[in-house]
Amino acid sequence: MQTSLSPSSQLAKIPTYIYAVVFSSLCIVWGLLWDIMWHMSIGRDGLFAPPHLLMYVGAVVAGLFSGFKILQLTFARTNPERSVSVRFWGVFYGSLGAMYCVWGALTMLTSAPFDDWWHNTYGLDVQILTPPHTVLLIGMMTVQFGAMIGVLALQNRFSQTGLIDPSRAERPTRRLKIMFTVAAGLLLSILYTMLAEKMGSWASHHSSSYIAMSIAFPFYLLAVGRASSLRYPITITAAAYMLTMLIPSWILPLFPATPRLGPVLNPITHYQPFVFPLLLIVPGFVLDKLLHRFDHSPLNDWWLAALTGTAFVLMIIPVQWYFGGFLHTSPNAQNWFFLGSSMSYDTDPNWPYHHKFHPYWLEPLPDFLKGTGIALACAILSARVGLLWGNWMKRVQR
């Protein structure tokens, strides 16, 4: 009588650290968004401010669970998972995702005292990408990429029927497919937040905004679409990103917040939300449809990149042009849902361009068309890189 799980059964289990790192990824994103809204509403913070603690929780959980998994595989020589692990430094064994999570967690925790010193030396940040924030964002994205790769490696491994009994792998495989798109949506949230200053609704009528979108998003969305085995992975990833961005901005304004740092030009009494995210779900659905139709056709990847990159630009420009204009200028957007009334405490409420496009963010039609052409070229190249990256992710099993 068999009293222990067979190697195939053990390999078909989802390790606890996978759930932990996806949870950590969520803590990191929401901690970052809370920190941005804290700066918009309160201003003064410290090393152990509540948003920072939430990010630290994410880093510590990801680092501890992943580190424990690495040590477990290193010292348990009979563990069947060791045969599908990566050996590094000639000593340690672990999954590629776990290693990314450990390094990302260490980077995040290292950035904390650097950020505190920066604030004490230079005062309040005036932009997102300061040096300590850049280090922090690299650590965050490394943890989140580790969560993605950890889930993806298991998904790819479970699909190898020669390694794992298909009847045992069916249920965890479905769960992993969903977890991968959720983890991808969380990383997409960080990517958007890092570039949000170039893509706000105030810039929705300027081609520079669409050039930035065309560089940043096609490669990521198409990589996820090619790597995942779900029917609509890009759409689900975009939906996860939107919900991740919106939930804190819908909930935190229900709580009081008072500015603690001058000058206070706008005496607010509650948290101010972040921005409404881009409607990437619309081009995402179109990209899913195109991948369904052409990803397994004789069309090579350069032609597929040209098709998907062009589709991305042709969809995102009209969608975001009108929706961005609505968010920025319409009184119907100045409410709890669309977040159009958000205004930080150090912003002059009498500035005439709060709900009107500044002349700087408007450009003549020839200039906009020229910028659209640049965006199109960028999107095609970005899509090609994304398809190449997706091919690599489809092969990850460790």
PDB file of N, CA and C in Angstrom, residues 280-343:
ATOM      1  N   LEU A 280      -6.975  49.883 -21.777  1.00  0.00           N
ATOM      2  CA  LEU A 280      -6.212  48.894 -22.535  1.00  0.00           C
ATOM      3  C   LEU A 280      -7.030  47.641 -22.821  1.00  0.00           C
ATOM      4  N   ILE A 281      -8.149  47.494 -22.151  1.00  0.00           N
ATOM      5  CA  ILE A 281      -8.977  46.312 -22.363  1.00  0.00           C
ATOM      6  C   ILE A 281      -9.550  46.287 -23.779  1.00  0.00           C
ATOM      7  N   VAL A 282      -9.738  47.465 -24.392  1.00  0.00           N
ATOM      8  CA  VAL A 282     -10.306  47.523 -25.750  1.00  0.00           C
ATOM      9  C   VAL A 282      -9.301  47.014 -26.788  1.00  0.00           C
ATOM     10  N   PRO A 283      -8.095  47.612 -26.894  1.00  0.00           N
ATOM     11  CA  PRO A 283      -7.121  47.015 -27.821  1.00  0.00           C
ATOM     12  C   PRO A 283      -6.712  45.610 -27.408  1.00  0.00           C
ATOM     13  N   GLY A 284      -6.773  45.310 -26.094  1.00  0.00           N
ATOM     14  CA  GLY A 284      -6.428  43.969 -25.633  1.00  0.00           C
ATOM     15  C   GLY A 284      -7.345  42.914 -26.211  1.00  0.00           C
ATOM     16  N   PHE A 285      -8.631  43.203 -26.261  1.00  0.00           N
ATOM     17  CA  PHE A 285      -9.595  42.256 -26.843  1.00  0.00           C
ATOM     18  C   PHE A 285      -9.312  42.047 -28.331  1.00  0.00           C
ATOM     19  N   VAL A 286      -8.997  43.131 -29.030  1.00  0.00           N
ATOM     20  CA  VAL A 286      -8.679  43.024 -30.460  1.00  0.00           C
ATOM     21  C   VAL A 286      -7.409  42.204 -30.668  1.00  0.00           C
ATOM     22  N   LEU A 287      -6.394  42.427 -29.840  1.00  0.00           N
ATOM     23  CA  LEU A 287      -5.157  41.650 -29.950  1.00  0.00           C
ATOM     24  C   LEU A 287      -5.412  40.163 -29.686  1.00  0.00           C
ATOM     25  N   ASP A 288      -6.269  39.851 -28.714  1.00  0.00           N
ATOM     26  CA  ASP A 288      -6.635  38.452 -28.478  1.00  0.00           C
ATOM     27  C   ASP A 288      -7.247  37.834 -29.731  1.00  0.00           C
ATOM     28  N   LYS A 289      -8.168  38.556 -30.354  1.00  0.00           N
ATOM     29  CA  LYS A 289      -8.825  38.046 -31.564  1.00  0.00           C
ATOM     30  C   LYS A 289      -7.813  37.813 -32.683  1.00  0.00           C
ATOM     31  N   LEU A 290      -6.886  38.740 -32.848  1.00  0.00           N
ATOM     32  CA  LEU A 290      -5.881  38.592 -33.904  1.00  0.00           C
ATOM     33  C   LEU A 290      -4.946  37.417 -33.631  1.00  0.00           C
ATOM     34  N   LEU A 291      -4.587  37.209 -32.372  1.00  0.00           N
ATOM     35  CA  LEU A 291      -3.745  36.064 -32.047  1.00  0.00           C
ATOM     36  C   LEU A 291      -4.481  34.752 -32.288  1.00  0.00           C
ATOM     37  N   HIS A 292      -5.782  34.724 -31.968  1.00  0.00           N
ATOM     38  CA  HIS A 292      -6.568  33.518 -32.249  1.00  0.00           C
ATOM     39  C   HIS A 292      -6.540  33.192 -33.738  1.00  0.00           C
ATOM     40  N   ARG A 293      -6.645  34.229 -34.528  1.00  0.00           N
ATOM     41  CA  ARG A 293      -6.792  34.026 -35.964  1.00  0.00           C
ATOM     42  C   ARG A 293      -5.456  33.735 -36.652  1.00  0.00           C
ATOM     43  N   PHE A 294      -4.395  34.393 -36.213  1.00  0.00           N
ATOM     44  CA  PHE A 294      -3.159  34.350 -37.010  1.00  0.00           C
ATOM     45  C   PHE A 294      -1.947  33.751 -36.297  1.00  0.00           C
ATOM     46  N   ASP A 295      -2.030  33.480 -34.984  1.00  0.00           N
ATOM     47  CA  ASP A 295      -0.822  33.045 -34.286  1.00  0.00           C
ATOM     48  C   ASP A 295      -0.332  31.673 -34.762  1.00  0.00           C
ATOM     49  N   HIS A 296      -1.234  30.837 -35.247  1.00  0.00           N
ATOM     50  CA  HIS A 296      -0.836  29.508 -35.715  1.00  0.00           C
ATOM     51  C   HIS A 296      -0.970  29.389 -37.228  1.00  0.00           C
ATOM     52  N   SER A 297      -1.024  30.524 -37.905  1.00  0.00           N
ATOM     53  CA  SER A 297      -1.115  30.534 -39.355  1.00  0.00           C
ATOM     54  C   SER A 297       0.301  30.609 -39.952  1.00  0.00           C
ATOM     55  N   PRO A 298       0.435  30.489 -41.275  1.00  0.00           N
ATOM     56  CA  PRO A 298       1.762  30.613 -41.893  1.00  0.00           C
ATOM     57  C   PRO A 298       2.377  32.011 -41.772  1.00  0.00           C
ATOM     58  N   LEU A 299       1.606  32.975 -41.271  1.00  0.00           N
ATOM     59  CA  LEU A 299       2.103  34.341 -41.128  1.00  0.00           C
ATOM     60  C   LEU A 299       3.290  34.362 -40.167  1.00  0.00           C
ATOM     61  N   ASN A 300       4.433  34.910 -40.609  1.00  0.00           N
ATOM     62  CA  ASN A 300       5.576  34.937 -39.692  1.00  0.00           C
ATOM     63  C   ASN A 300       5.427  36.076 -38.685  1.00  0.00           C
ATOM     64  N   ASP A 301       6.324  36.088 -37.688  1.00  0.00           N
ATOM     65  CA  ASP A 301       6.150  37.012 -36.564  1.00  0.00           C
ATOM     66  C   ASP A 301       6.316  38.479 -36.958  1.00  0.00           C
ATOM     67  N   TRP A 302       7.096  38.760 -37.986  1.00  0.00           N
ATOM     68  CA  TRP A 302       7.213  40.160 -38.404  1.00  0.00           C
ATOM     69  C   TRP A 302       5.892  40.667 -38.982  1.00  0.00           C
ATOM     70  N   TRP A 303       5.238  39.837 -39.791  1.00  0.00           N
ATOM     71  CA  TRP A 303       3.932  40.237 -40.321  1.00  0.00           C
ATOM     72  C   TRP A 303       2.892  40.307 -39.206  1.00  0.00           C
ATOM     73  N   LEU A 304       2.961  39.384 -38.265  1.00  0.00           N
ATOM     74  CA  LEU A 304       2.027  39.411 -37.138  1.00  0.00           C
ATOM     75  C   LEU A 304       2.274  40.641 -36.266  1.00  0.00           C
ATOM     76  N   ALA A 305       3.546  41.013 -36.087  1.00  0.00           N
ATOM     77  CA  ALA A 305       3.864  42.226 -35.329  1.00  0.00           C
ATOM     78  C   ALA A 305       3.322  43.462 -36.040  1.00  0.00           C
ATOM     79  N   ALA A 306       3.459  43.501 -37.375  1.00  0.00           N
ATOM     80  CA  ALA A 306       2.926  44.640 -38.127  1.00  0.00           C
ATOM     81  C   ALA A 306       1.412  44.721 -37.981  1.00  0.00           C
ATOM     82  N   LEU A 307       0.750  43.569 -38.018  1.00  0.00           N
ATOM     83  CA  LEU A 307      -0.711  43.542 -37.903  1.00  0.00           C
ATOM     84  C   LEU A 307      -1.163  43.959 -36.509  1.00  0.00           C
ATOM     85  N   THR A 308      -0.571  43.345 -35.478  1.00  0.00           N
ATOM     86  CA  THR A 308      -1.004  43.631 -34.108  1.00  0.00           C
ATOM     87  C   THR A 308      -0.581  45.031 -33.660  1.00  0.00           C
ATOM     88  N   GLY A 309       0.634  45.465 -34.062  1.00  0.00           N
ATOM     89  CA  GLY A 309       1.073  46.816 -33.695  1.00  0.00           C
ATOM     90  C   GLY A 309       0.185  47.875 -34.312  1.00  0.00           C
ATOM     91  N   THR A 310      -0.166  47.676 -35.593  1.00  0.00           N
ATOM     92  CA  THR A 310      -1.074  48.622 -36.262  1.00  0.00           C
ATOM     93  C   THR A 310      -2.439  48.623 -35.598  1.00  0.00           C
ATOM     94  N   ALA A 311      -2.939  47.435 -35.260  1.00  0.00           N
ATOM     95  CA  ALA A 311      -4.251  47.347 -34.605  1.00  0.00           C
ATOM     96  C   ALA A 311      -4.244  48.055 -33.253  1.00  0.00           C
ATOM     97  N   PHE A 312      -3.142  47.897 -32.521  1.00  0.00           N
ATOM     98  CA  PHE A 312      -3.058  48.566 -31.213  1.00  0.00           C
ATOM     99  C   PHE A 312      -3.180  50.079 -31.375  1.00  0.00           C
ATOM    100  N   VAL A 313      -2.421  50.653 -32.301  1.00  0.00           N
ATOM    101  CA  VAL A 313      -2.446  52.101 -32.497  1.00  0.00           C
ATOM    102  C   VAL A 313      -3.814  52.562 -32.987  1.00  0.00           C
ATOM    103  N   LEU A 314      -4.392  51.829 -33.943  1.00  0.00           N
ATOM    104  CA  LEU A 314      -5.694  52.228 -34.503  1.00  0.00           C
ATOM    105  C   LEU A 314      -6.823  52.116 -33.484  1.00  0.00           C
ATOM    106  N   MET A 315      -6.638  51.281 -32.466  1.00  0.00           N
ATOM    107  CA  MET A 315      -7.666  51.153 -31.429  1.00  0.00           C
ATOM    108  C   MET A 315      -7.439  52.124 -30.279  1.00  0.00           C
ATOM    109  N   ILE A 316      -6.186  52.252 -29.815  1.00  0.00           N
ATOM    110  CA  ILE A 316      -5.951  53.039 -28.603  1.00  0.00           C
ATOM    111  C   ILE A 316      -6.130  54.533 -28.851  1.00  0.00           C
ATOM    112  N   ILE A 317      -5.805  55.027 -30.054  1.00  0.00           N
ATOM    113  CA  ILE A 317      -5.898  56.466 -30.286  1.00  0.00           C
ATOM    114  C   ILE A 317      -7.341  56.959 -30.230  1.00  0.00           C
ATOM    115  N   PRO A 318      -8.293  56.412 -30.999  1.00  0.00           N
ATOM    116  CA  PRO A 318      -9.657  56.932 -30.876  1.00  0.00           C
ATOM    117  C   PRO A 318     -10.287  56.667 -29.513  1.00  0.00           C
ATOM    118  N   VAL A 319     -10.002  55.482 -28.937  1.00  0.00           N
ATOM    119  CA  VAL A 319     -10.586  55.160 -27.629  1.00  0.00           C
ATOM    120  C   VAL A 319     -10.103  56.143 -26.572  1.00  0.00           C
ATOM    121  N   GLN A 320      -8.785  56.346 -26.506  1.00  0.00           N
ATOM    122  CA  GLN A 320      -8.248  57.190 -25.444  1.00  0.00           C
ATOM    123  C   GLN A 320      -8.409  58.673 -25.751  1.00  0.00           C
ATOM    124  N   TRP A 321      -8.473  59.035 -27.024  1.00  0.00           N
ATOM    125  CA  TRP A 321      -8.714  60.437 -27.392  1.00  0.00           C
ATOM    126  C   TRP A 321     -10.046  60.903 -26.806  1.00  0.00           C
ATOM    127  N   TYR A 322     -11.101  60.137 -27.078  1.00  0.00           N
ATOM    128  CA  TYR A 322     -12.426  60.551 -26.615  1.00  0.00           C
ATOM    129  C   TYR A 322     -12.618  60.297 -25.124  1.00  0.00           C
ATOM    130  N   PHE A 323     -12.123  59.168 -24.636  1.00  0.00           N
ATOM    131  CA  PHE A 323     -12.299  58.884 -23.212  1.00  0.00           C
ATOM    132  C   PHE A 323     -11.435  59.821 -22.371  1.00  0.00           C
ATOM    133  N   GLY A 324     -10.199  60.087 -22.825  1.00  0.00           N
ATOM    134  CA  GLY A 324      -9.352  61.033 -22.109  1.00  0.00           C
ATOM    135  C   GLY A 324      -9.951  62.429 -22.096  1.00  0.00           C
ATOM    136  N   GLY A 325     -10.526  62.838 -23.240  1.00  0.00           N
ATOM    137  CA  GLY A 325     -11.197  64.134 -23.281  1.00  0.00           C
ATOM    138  C   GLY A 325     -12.372  64.187 -22.329  1.00  0.00           C
ATOM    139  N   PHE A 326     -13.118  63.080 -22.249  1.00  0.00           N
ATOM    140  CA  PHE A 326     -14.236  63.011 -21.304  1.00  0.00           C
ATOM    141  C   PHE A 326     -13.744  63.143 -19.865  1.00  0.00           C
ATOM    142  N   LEU A 327     -12.693  62.386 -19.508  1.00  0.00           N
ATOM    143  CA  LEU A 327     -12.177  62.434 -18.139  1.00  0.00           C
ATOM    144  C   LEU A 327     -11.673  63.826 -17.767  1.00  0.00           C
ATOM    145  N   HIS A 328     -11.065  64.514 -18.745  1.00  0.00           N
ATOM    146  CA  HIS A 328     -10.407  65.778 -18.424  1.00  0.00           C
ATOM    147  C   HIS A 328     -11.364  66.973 -18.443  1.00  0.00           C
ATOM    148  N   THR A 329     -12.369  66.939 -19.281  1.00  0.00           N
ATOM    149  CA  THR A 329     -13.183  68.148 -19.486  1.00  0.00           C
ATOM    150  C   THR A 329     -14.651  68.015 -19.078  1.00  0.00           C
ATOM    151  N   SER A 330     -15.168  66.822 -18.999  1.00  0.00           N
ATOM    152  CA  SER A 330     -16.608  66.680 -18.769  1.00  0.00           C
ATOM    153  C   SER A 330     -16.970  66.782 -17.288  1.00  0.00           C
ATOM    154  N   PRO A 331     -18.014  67.540 -16.941  1.00  0.00           N
ATOM    155  CA  PRO A 331     -18.502  67.546 -15.554  1.00  0.00           C
ATOM    156  C   PRO A 331     -18.988  66.170 -15.111  1.00  0.00           C
ATOM    157  N   ASN A 332     -19.392  65.333 -16.063  1.00  0.00           N
ATOM    158  CA  ASN A 332     -19.879  63.997 -15.717  1.00  0.00           C
ATOM    159  C   ASN A 332     -18.758  63.072 -15.261  1.00  0.00           C
ATOM    160  N   ALA A 333     -17.500  63.477 -15.460  1.00  0.00           N
ATOM    161  CA  ALA A 333     -16.366  62.668 -15.007  1.00  0.00           C
ATOM    162  C   ALA A 333     -15.871  63.089 -13.635  1.00  0.00           C
ATOM    163  N   GLN A 334     -16.403  64.165 -13.089  1.00  0.00           N
ATOM    164  CA  GLN A 334     -15.939  64.692 -11.812  1.00  0.00           C
ATOM    165  C   GLN A 334     -16.737  64.064 -10.671  1.00  0.00           C
ATOM    166  N   ASN A 335     -16.522  62.785 -10.485  1.00  0.00           N
ATOM    167  CA  ASN A 335     -17.255  62.055  -9.455  1.00  0.00           C
ATOM    168  C   ASN A 335     -16.390  60.921  -8.907  1.00  0.00           C
ATOM    169  N   TRP A 336     -16.982  60.167  -7.996  1.00  0.00           N
ATOM    170  CA  TRP A 336     -16.269  59.085  -7.306  1.00  0.00           C
ATOM    171  C   TRP A 336     -15.809  58.002  -8.271  1.00  0.00           C
ATOM    172  N   PHE A 337     -16.594  57.716  -9.312  1.00  0.00           N
ATOM    173  CA  PHE A 337     -16.279  56.602 -10.197  1.00  0.00           C
ATOM    174  C   PHE A 337     -15.155  56.946 -11.170  1.00  0.00           C
ATOM    175  N   PHE A 338     -15.264  58.074 -11.866  1.00  0.00           N
ATOM    176  CA  PHE A 338     -14.292  58.427 -12.902  1.00  0.00           C
ATOM    177  C   PHE A 338     -13.113  59.244 -12.362  1.00  0.00           C
ATOM    178  N   LEU A 339     -13.168  59.674 -11.110  1.00  0.00           N
ATOM    179  CA  LEU A 339     -12.026  60.289 -10.421  1.00  0.00           C
ATOM    180  C   LEU A 339     -11.605  61.635 -11.005  1.00  0.00           C
ATOM    181  N   GLY A 340     -12.493  62.270 -11.782  1.00  0.00           N
ATOM    182  CA  GLY A 340     -12.126  63.508 -12.461  1.00  0.00           C
ATOM    183  C   GLY A 340     -11.957  64.704 -11.550  1.00  0.00           C
ATOM    184  N   SER A 341     -12.442  64.625 -10.320  1.00  0.00           N
ATOM    185  CA  SER A 341     -12.337  65.761  -9.401  1.00  0.00           C
ATOM    186  C   SER A 341     -11.106  65.682  -8.508  1.00  0.00           C
ATOM    187  N   SER A 342     -10.240  64.695  -8.735  1.00  0.00           N
ATOM    188  CA  SER A 342      -9.051  64.533  -7.906  1.00  0.00           C
ATOM    189  C   SER A 342      -8.113  65.729  -8.068  1.00  0.00           C
ATOM    190  N   MET A 343      -7.633  66.243  -6.933  1.00  0.00           N
ATOM    191  CA  MET A 343      -6.737  67.397  -6.958  1.00  0.00           C
ATOM    192  C   MET A 343      -5.897  67.383  -5.684  1.00  0.00           C
TER     193      MET A 343
END
